mmCIF file of C-alpha atoms in Angstrom:
data_model
loop_
_atom_site.group_PDB
_atom_site.id
_atom_site.type_symbol
_atom_site.label_atom_id
_atom_site.label_comp_id
_atom_site.label_asym_id
_atom_site.label_seq_id
_atom_site.Cartn_x
_atom_site.Cartn_y
_atom_site.Cartn_z
ATOM 1 C CA MET A 1368 5.888 18.855 -15.735
ATOM 2 C CA PRO A 1369 8.323 19.751 -12.643
ATOM 3 C CA PRO A 1370 8.453 17.123 -9.961
ATOM 4 C CA THR A 1371 7.283 19.804 -7.435
ATOM 5 C CA ASP A 1372 4.010 19.999 -9.313
ATOM 6 C CA LEU A 1373 3.500 16.346 -9.049
ATOM 7 C CA LEU A 1374 3.061 16.451 -5.158
ATOM 8 C CA LEU A 1375 1.208 17.632 -2.471
ATOM 9 C CA VAL A 1376 2.312 17.060 1.114
ATOM 10 C CA ARG A 1377 0.291 17.443 4.088
ATOM 11 C CA ASP A 1378 2.464 16.851 7.154
ATOM 12 C CA LEU A 1379 0.264 16.385 10.387
ATOM 13 C CA VAL A 1380 3.614 15.577 12.591
ATOM 14 C CA PRO A 1381 4.257 18.948 13.735
ATOM 15 C CA ASP A 1382 0.775 19.361 14.907
ATOM 16 C CA PHE A 1383 0.944 16.019 16.759
ATOM 17 C CA LEU A 1384 4.064 17.047 18.637
ATOM 18 C CA ALA A 1385 3.034 20.393 19.452
ATOM 19 C CA ARG A 1386 -0.423 18.901 20.833
ATOM 20 C CA ALA A 1387 1.526 16.280 22.552
ATOM 21 C CA GLU A 1388 3.592 18.552 24.624
ATOM 22 C CA ARG A 1389 0.759 19.845 26.498
ATOM 23 C CA SER A 1390 -0.610 17.530 29.390
ATOM 24 C CA GLY A 1391 -4.142 16.301 29.670
ATOM 25 C CA PRO A 1392 -6.320 14.154 27.749
ATOM 26 C CA PRO A 1393 -7.778 16.354 25.452
ATOM 27 C CA TRP A 1394 -4.706 16.585 23.200
ATOM 28 C CA THR A 1395 -5.361 13.847 21.242
ATOM 29 C CA SER A 1396 -8.930 14.608 20.195
ATOM 30 C CA ARG A 1397 -7.467 18.333 19.447
ATOM 31 C CA TYR A 1398 -4.833 16.740 17.086
ATOM 32 C CA LEU A 1399 -7.484 14.757 15.252
ATOM 33 C CA ALA A 1400 -10.037 17.579 15.209
ATOM 34 C CA GLY A 1401 -7.469 19.805 13.320
ATOM 35 C CA HIS A 1402 -7.948 17.434 10.297
ATOM 36 C CA PRO A 1403 -11.468 16.196 9.817
ATOM 37 C CA ASP A 1404 -10.977 14.756 6.075
ATOM 38 C CA VAL A 1405 -8.203 12.767 7.228
ATOM 39 C CA VAL A 1406 -9.911 11.455 10.123
ATOM 40 C CA ARG A 1407 -12.827 10.491 8.061
ATOM 41 C CA ALA A 1408 -10.765 8.494 5.972
ATOM 42 C CA LEU A 1409 -9.070 6.555 8.636
ATOM 43 C CA ARG A 1410 -12.342 5.575 10.007
ATOM 44 C CA ARG A 1411 -13.606 3.770 6.902
ATOM 45 C CA ASP A 1412 -12.213 0.688 8.138
ATOM 46 C CA GLY A 1413 -13.090 1.183 11.429
ATOM 47 C CA GLY A 1414 -9.765 1.308 13.061
ATOM 48 C CA TRP A 1415 -9.860 4.763 14.163
ATOM 49 C CA SER A 1416 -13.622 4.755 15.531
ATOM 50 C CA ASP A 1417 -12.447 3.763 19.080
ATOM 51 C CA ALA A 1418 -11.611 7.008 20.534
ATOM 52 C CA ALA A 1419 -10.162 5.529 23.593
ATOM 53 C CA GLY A 1420 -7.833 2.997 21.949
ATOM 54 C CA VAL A 1421 -6.809 5.767 19.461
ATOM 55 C CA ALA A 1422 -5.899 8.066 22.515
ATOM 56 C CA ALA A 1423 -4.155 5.229 24.182
ATOM 57 C CA ALA A 1424 -2.174 4.455 21.168
ATOM 58 C CA LEU A 1425 -1.132 8.101 20.361
ATOM 59 C CA ASP A 1426 -0.345 8.532 23.835
ATOM 60 C CA GLY A 1427 2.096 5.883 23.793
ATOM 61 C CA LEU A 1428 4.182 7.720 21.193
ATOM 62 C CA ARG A 1429 4.557 10.861 22.921
ATOM 63 C CA GLY A 1430 8.226 10.029 24.152
ATOM 64 C CA ARG A 1431 9.176 9.182 20.531
ATOM 65 C CA ALA A 1432 9.116 13.260 19.569
ATOM 66 C CA THR A 1433 12.793 13.568 18.521
ATOM 67 C CA GLU A 1434 12.532 10.398 16.471
ATOM 68 C CA LEU A 1435 9.168 10.952 14.907
ATOM 69 C CA ALA A 1436 10.349 14.582 13.713
ATOM 70 C CA ALA A 1437 13.408 13.254 12.106
ATOM 71 C CA ARG A 1438 11.389 10.486 10.340
ATOM 72 C CA ALA A 1439 8.816 13.064 9.099
ATOM 73 C CA GLU A 1440 11.985 15.015 7.652
ATOM 74 C CA THR A 1441 13.297 12.122 5.709
ATOM 75 C CA VAL A 1442 9.888 11.433 4.345
ATOM 76 C CA ARG A 1443 9.405 14.871 3.035
ATOM 77 C CA ALA A 1444 12.959 14.804 1.524
ATOM 78 C CA LEU A 1445 12.344 11.305 -0.309
ATOM 79 C CA LEU A 1446 8.840 11.925 -1.514
ATOM 80 C CA PRO A 1447 9.358 14.190 -4.617
ATOM 81 C CA GLY A 1448 11.919 11.880 -6.250
ATOM 82 C CA GLY A 1449 9.767 8.811 -5.442
ATOM 83 C CA VAL A 1450 6.572 10.498 -6.941
ATOM 84 C CA ALA A 1451 8.418 11.581 -10.057
ATOM 85 C CA ALA A 1452 10.015 8.269 -10.620
ATOM 86 C CA VAL A 1453 6.785 6.330 -10.471
ATOM 87 C CA ALA A 1454 5.103 9.199 -12.817
ATOM 88 C CA ASP A 1455 7.694 8.829 -15.275
ATOM 89 C CA ALA A 1456 7.457 4.949 -15.227
ATOM 90 C CA LEU A 1457 3.852 5.047 -15.562
ATOM 91 C CA GLY A 1458 3.668 7.863 -17.946
ATOM 92 C CA TRP A 1459 1.519 10.299 -15.891
ATOM 93 C CA SER A 1460 2.201 13.931 -16.378
ATOM 94 C CA GLY A 1461 0.149 15.327 -13.393
ATOM 95 C CA ASP A 1462 -3.467 14.820 -14.818
ATOM 96 C CA GLY A 1463 -5.827 15.628 -12.344
ATOM 97 C CA GLY A 1464 -3.556 17.399 -10.019
ATOM 98 C CA PRO A 1465 -0.654 16.493 -7.859
ATOM 99 C CA VAL A 1466 -0.356 13.382 -5.492
ATOM 100 C CA GLU A 1467 -1.505 14.172 -2.047
ATOM 101 C CA CYS A 1468 0.426 12.440 0.630
ATOM 102 C CA VAL A 1469 -0.446 12.785 4.255
ATOM 103 C CA VAL A 1470 2.456 12.297 6.712
ATOM 104 C CA LEU A 1471 0.991 11.559 9.992
ATOM 105 C CA VAL A 1472 1.554 9.809 13.197
ATOM 106 C CA GLY A 1473 -0.757 6.776 13.275
ATOM 107 C CA ARG A 1474 -1.709 4.072 15.648
ATOM 108 C CA ASN A 1475 1.662 1.989 15.347
ATOM 109 C CA GLN A 1476 -0.402 -0.381 13.151
ATOM 110 C CA ALA A 1477 0.745 0.224 9.583
ATOM 111 C CA ASN A 1478 3.795 1.971 7.612
ATOM 112 C CA GLY A 1479 1.747 3.183 4.655
ATOM 113 C CA TRP A 1480 -1.079 2.865 2.470
ATOM 114 C CA ALA A 1481 -3.183 4.415 -0.344
ATOM 115 C CA GLY A 1482 -6.842 5.126 0.190
ATOM 116 C CA GLU A 1483 -9.639 7.683 -0.760
ATOM 117 C CA LEU A 1484 -9.244 11.060 0.454
ATOM 118 C CA ASN A 1485 -11.545 13.848 -0.722
ATOM 119 C CA GLY A 1486 -12.984 11.848 -3.602
ATOM 120 C CA ARG A 1487 -9.522 10.556 -4.948
ATOM 121 C CA TYR A 1488 -6.709 8.311 -3.983
ATOM 122 C CA ALA A 1489 -4.146 9.589 -1.751
ATOM 123 C CA LEU A 1490 -0.860 8.599 -0.170
ATOM 124 C CA PHE A 1491 -0.686 8.016 3.581
ATOM 125 C CA LEU A 1492 2.442 7.567 5.596
ATOM 126 C CA ALA A 1493 2.714 6.827 9.320
ATOM 127 C CA VAL A 1494 6.063 7.969 10.225
ATOM 128 C CA GLU A 1495 6.178 5.649 13.694
ATOM 129 C CA GLN A 1496 6.318 2.446 11.500
ATOM 130 C CA LEU A 1497 8.790 3.440 8.941
ATOM 131 C CA GLY A 1498 12.008 1.596 8.053
ATOM 132 C CA PRO A 1499 15.487 3.043 7.148
ATOM 133 C CA PRO A 1500 15.523 5.603 4.272
ATOM 134 C CA GLU A 1501 17.040 2.968 1.832
ATOM 135 C CA ASP A 1502 13.929 0.877 2.264
ATOM 136 C CA LEU A 1503 11.388 3.576 2.826
ATOM 137 C CA ASP A 1504 11.944 4.488 -1.141
ATOM 138 C CA LEU A 1505 10.260 1.123 -1.824
ATOM 139 C CA LEU A 1506 6.981 1.803 0.267
ATOM 140 C CA VAL A 1507 6.725 5.282 -1.020
ATOM 141 C CA ARG A 1508 6.934 4.117 -4.679
ATOM 142 C CA HIS A 1509 4.690 1.256 -4.193
ATOM 143 C CA GLU A 1510 2.074 3.151 -2.432
ATOM 144 C CA ALA A 1511 2.516 6.423 -5.063
ATOM 145 C CA ALA A 1512 1.778 3.523 -7.840
ATOM 146 C CA HIS A 1513 -1.340 2.859 -6.509
ATOM 147 C CA VAL A 1514 -2.291 6.566 -6.580
ATOM 148 C CA VAL A 1515 -1.097 7.144 -10.136
ATOM 149 C CA HIS A 1516 -2.813 3.650 -11.137
ATOM 150 C CA ASP A 1517 -5.974 5.499 -9.564
ATOM 151 C CA ARG A 1518 -5.521 8.501 -12.151
ATOM 152 C CA GLY A 1519 -5.371 6.143 -15.050
ATOM 153 C CA ALA A 1520 -7.959 3.361 -14.255
ATOM 154 C CA ALA A 1521 -10.036 4.974 -11.226
ATOM 155 C CA ILE A 1522 -9.311 1.682 -9.187
ATOM 156 C CA ARG A 1523 -10.718 3.428 -6.099
ATOM 157 C CA ASP A 1524 -14.127 2.123 -7.756
ATOM 158 C CA TRP A 1525 -12.942 -1.584 -8.066
ATOM 159 C CA PRO A 1526 -14.210 -3.874 -5.222
ATOM 160 C CA GLU A 1527 -12.493 -2.898 -2.095
ATOM 161 C CA TYR A 1528 -11.865 -6.854 -1.335
ATOM 162 C CA GLY A 1529 -12.008 -8.077 -4.839
ATOM 163 C CA VAL A 1530 -9.420 -10.843 -4.868
ATOM 164 C CA ALA A 1531 -8.994 -10.338 -8.865
ATOM 165 C CA ASN A 1532 -8.130 -6.700 -8.833
ATOM 166 C CA ALA A 1533 -6.198 -6.832 -5.686
ATOM 167 C CA LEU A 1534 -4.034 -9.362 -7.660
ATOM 168 C CA PHE A 1535 -3.253 -7.026 -10.295
ATOM 169 C CA THR A 1536 -2.939 -3.728 -8.131
ATOM 170 C CA GLU A 1537 -0.563 -5.013 -5.939
ATOM 171 C CA GLY A 1538 1.461 -6.998 -8.391
ATOM 172 C CA LEU A 1539 1.504 -3.714 -10.618
ATOM 173 C CA ALA A 1540 2.779 -1.628 -7.677
ATOM 174 C CA THR A 1541 5.227 -4.161 -6.847
ATOM 175 C CA GLN A 1542 6.560 -4.573 -10.207
ATOM 176 C CA VAL A 1543 6.955 -0.769 -10.315
ATOM 177 C CA THR A 1544 9.425 -0.703 -7.325
ATOM 178 C CA ALA A 1545 11.034 -3.677 -8.648
ATOM 179 C CA GLU A 1546 11.886 -1.926 -12.134
ATOM 180 C CA LEU A 1547 12.800 1.480 -10.223
ATOM 181 C CA ASP A 1548 15.091 -0.416 -7.912
ATOM 182 C CA PRO A 1549 16.254 -3.523 -9.709
ATOM 183 C CA GLY A 1550 18.863 -6.248 -8.168
ATOM 184 C CA ARG A 1551 17.137 -6.794 -5.004
ATOM 185 C CA PRO A 1552 15.670 -10.229 -3.926
ATOM 186 C CA ASP A 1553 12.026 -10.610 -4.536
ATOM 187 C CA GLU A 1554 11.171 -10.718 -0.591
ATOM 188 C CA GLU A 1555 12.575 -7.216 -0.240
ATOM 189 C CA TYR A 1556 10.254 -5.609 -2.971
ATOM 190 C CA LEU A 1557 7.146 -7.922 -1.563
ATOM 191 C CA TRP A 1558 8.054 -6.699 2.115
ATOM 192 C CA PHE A 1559 9.126 -3.278 1.533
ATOM 193 C CA GLY A 1560 13.036 -4.039 2.568
ATOM 194 C CA ARG A 1561 12.002 -5.685 6.027
ATOM 195 C CA PRO A 1562 14.384 -8.188 6.733
ATOM 196 C CA GLY A 1563 13.643 -11.830 7.654
ATOM 197 C CA HIS A 1564 11.185 -12.888 5.048
ATOM 198 C CA ARG A 1565 13.416 -15.330 2.915
ATOM 199 C CA GLN A 1566 11.591 -18.132 4.677
ATOM 200 C CA TRP A 1567 8.080 -16.652 3.658
ATOM 201 C CA LEU A 1568 9.106 -16.713 -0.024
ATOM 202 C CA ASP A 1569 10.567 -19.963 0.142
ATOM 203 C CA GLU A 1570 7.231 -21.252 1.844
ATOM 204 C CA CYS A 1571 5.043 -19.688 -0.758
ATOM 205 C CA ARG A 1572 7.324 -21.495 -3.652
ATOM 206 C CA ARG A 1573 6.890 -24.764 -1.945
ATOM 207 C CA ARG A 1574 3.200 -24.429 -1.678
ATOM 208 C CA TRP A 1575 2.782 -22.660 -4.996
ATOM 209 C CA PRO A 1576 0.435 -25.155 -6.655
ATOM 210 C CA GLU A 1577 -1.947 -25.047 -3.494
ATOM 211 C CA ILE A 1578 -1.644 -21.371 -3.794
ATOM 212 C CA LEU A 1579 -2.616 -21.008 -7.235
ATOM 213 C CA ARG A 1580 -5.362 -23.565 -6.838
ATOM 214 C CA ARG A 1581 -6.946 -21.281 -3.911
ATOM 215 C CA VAL A 1582 -6.371 -18.323 -5.824
ATOM 216 C CA ARG A 1583 -8.198 -19.390 -9.059
ATOM 217 C CA ALA A 1584 -11.015 -20.752 -6.734
ATOM 218 C CA ASP A 1585 -11.294 -17.355 -4.656
ATOM 219 C CA PHE A 1586 -10.822 -15.370 -8.024
ATOM 220 C CA ASP A 1587 -14.377 -13.943 -8.159
ATOM 221 C CA ALA A 1588 -14.617 -13.358 -4.568
ATOM 222 C CA THR A 1589 -15.390 -9.735 -3.269
ATOM 223 C CA ASP A 1590 -15.709 -10.224 0.329
ATOM 224 C CA VAL A 1591 -13.040 -9.482 3.207
ATOM 225 C CA GLU A 1592 -13.208 -13.182 4.416
ATOM 226 C CA HIS A 1593 -11.863 -14.651 1.260
ATOM 227 C CA HIS A 1594 -9.477 -11.397 0.463
ATOM 228 C CA ALA A 1595 -7.767 -11.510 4.174
ATOM 229 C CA PRO A 1596 -5.702 -14.630 3.437
ATOM 230 C CA TYR A 1597 -4.326 -13.486 0.513
ATOM 231 C CA PHE A 1598 -3.578 -9.681 1.193
ATOM 232 C CA LEU A 1599 -3.773 -8.964 4.733
ATOM 233 C CA MET A 1600 -1.882 -9.704 8.023
ATOM 234 C CA ARG A 1601 -5.031 -10.679 10.187
ATOM 235 C CA ASP A 1602 -5.880 -14.087 10.932
ATOM 236 C CA SER A 1603 -8.557 -15.508 8.888
ATOM 237 C CA PRO A 1604 -10.694 -18.543 9.057
ATOM 238 C CA LEU A 1605 -10.492 -19.535 5.760
ATOM 239 C CA ALA A 1606 -6.640 -19.013 5.445
ATOM 240 C CA ASP A 1607 -6.285 -22.951 6.308
ATOM 241 C CA GLY A 1608 -2.509 -22.326 6.943
ATOM 242 C CA LEU A 1609 -1.399 -20.366 3.807
ATOM 243 C CA PRO A 1610 1.553 -17.705 3.917
ATOM 244 C CA LYS A 1611 0.007 -14.448 4.880
ATOM 245 C CA ARG A 1612 -0.075 -11.991 1.993
ATOM 246 C CA CYS A 1613 0.915 -14.716 -0.385
ATOM 247 C CA GLY A 1614 -1.345 -12.965 -2.953
ATOM 248 C CA TYR A 1615 1.203 -10.242 -3.408
ATOM 249 C CA LEU A 1616 3.942 -12.899 -4.646
ATOM 250 C CA VAL A 1617 0.866 -14.276 -7.023
ATOM 251 C CA GLY A 1618 -0.072 -10.801 -8.182
ATOM 252 C CA LEU A 1619 3.685 -9.951 -8.773
ATOM 253 C CA THR A 1620 4.216 -13.321 -10.691
ATOM 254 C CA VAL A 1621 1.243 -12.506 -12.906
ATOM 255 C CA VAL A 1622 2.190 -9.075 -13.618
ATOM 256 C CA ARG A 1623 5.760 -10.157 -14.603
ATOM 257 C CA HIS A 1624 3.997 -12.566 -17.150
ATOM 258 C CA LEU A 1625 1.911 -9.670 -18.777
ATOM 259 C CA ARG A 1626 4.908 -7.723 -18.656
ATOM 260 C CA ARG A 1627 6.404 -9.801 -21.542
ATOM 261 C CA HIS A 1628 3.652 -8.078 -24.071
ATOM 262 C CA HIS A 1629 2.675 -5.047 -22.333
ATOM 263 C CA SER A 1630 4.527 -1.884 -21.053
ATOM 264 C CA LEU A 1631 3.810 -0.411 -17.496
ATOM 265 C CA ARG A 1632 2.088 2.347 -19.317
ATOM 266 C CA ASP A 1633 -0.477 0.242 -20.940
ATOM 267 C CA LEU A 1634 -1.213 -1.818 -17.891
ATOM 268 C CA VAL A 1635 -1.912 1.167 -15.569
ATOM 269 C CA THR A 1636 -4.980 2.080 -17.764
ATOM 270 C CA TRP A 1637 -6.605 -1.284 -18.093
ATOM 271 C CA PRO A 1638 -10.365 -1.300 -17.016
ATOM 272 C CA LEU A 1639 -11.379 -3.871 -14.780
ATOM 273 C CA PRO A 1640 -13.088 -6.221 -17.248
ATOM 274 C CA ARG A 1641 -9.827 -6.163 -19.282
ATOM 275 C CA VAL A 1642 -7.945 -6.915 -15.977
ATOM 276 C CA ARG A 1643 -10.137 -9.857 -15.355
ATOM 277 C CA GLU A 1644 -9.884 -11.132 -18.632
ATOM 278 C CA GLU A 1645 -6.007 -11.080 -18.938
ATOM 279 C CA LEU A 1646 -5.656 -12.623 -15.284
ATOM 280 C CA THR A 1647 -8.035 -15.336 -16.136
ATOM 281 C CA ALA A 1648 -5.872 -16.246 -19.252
ATOM 282 C CA ALA A 1649 -2.563 -15.712 -17.383
ATOM 283 C CA LEU A 1650 -3.249 -17.594 -14.102
ATOM 284 C CA PRO A 1651 -2.888 -21.173 -15.591
ATOM 285 C CA ASP A 1652 0.310 -20.282 -16.784
#
């Protein structure tokens, strides 16, 4: 299947820029109202439910029109190759239709994520937070790996805040980027190329026994309070000083352990019971 058939891009940035040129408070609501399915997806975590906060965040980005347009163009150029590389690595031929990617102006909170849109996983990229092109490839491939993983194992039905399944999904997506772009230090794969995280990696390794003990204790948890210390940037009362997002490193380490005996194409098809069984056996090692 040609790479162009693997990808469907919805670029909301031109609409944002066209609306932003007009004065008056209603412009933000008109930008969002033109894409109701995307707005519904963004509101699931509550971050887009505060209309005044959304309007203020979007209004603050109006002066970056030239930069945002250039970033959107860069994203559109990188997406076909990135998605095609992930599809090849995971053995996905396009079953279920193309990967849908929504390129948008967000709230200056996150650069990219995978989430449900119209009943299946899609890739979202917020241009105001994106890094340089050489690092953007890591982000595109990581999030595209989640979408392709969903096509093979329906991970959208797994617990949203399950510690066990997040270890596997994030570890697998990170390993895909590492195999497609070998030779970088681990912190670049884990932070999508953003500089300054070597100290974070060293801290995780220094506290490795403690982190593994905590992960094993919280392995069955499916609530956001136990999930947050390992996978989110937000402060959590249960973190107790753990390095933020340390679960990504645990997940990558476990998946690398599993890769000794299984291909990426095998791993991406495992149902959740198999994932839990394999991780339970691998974590003590």
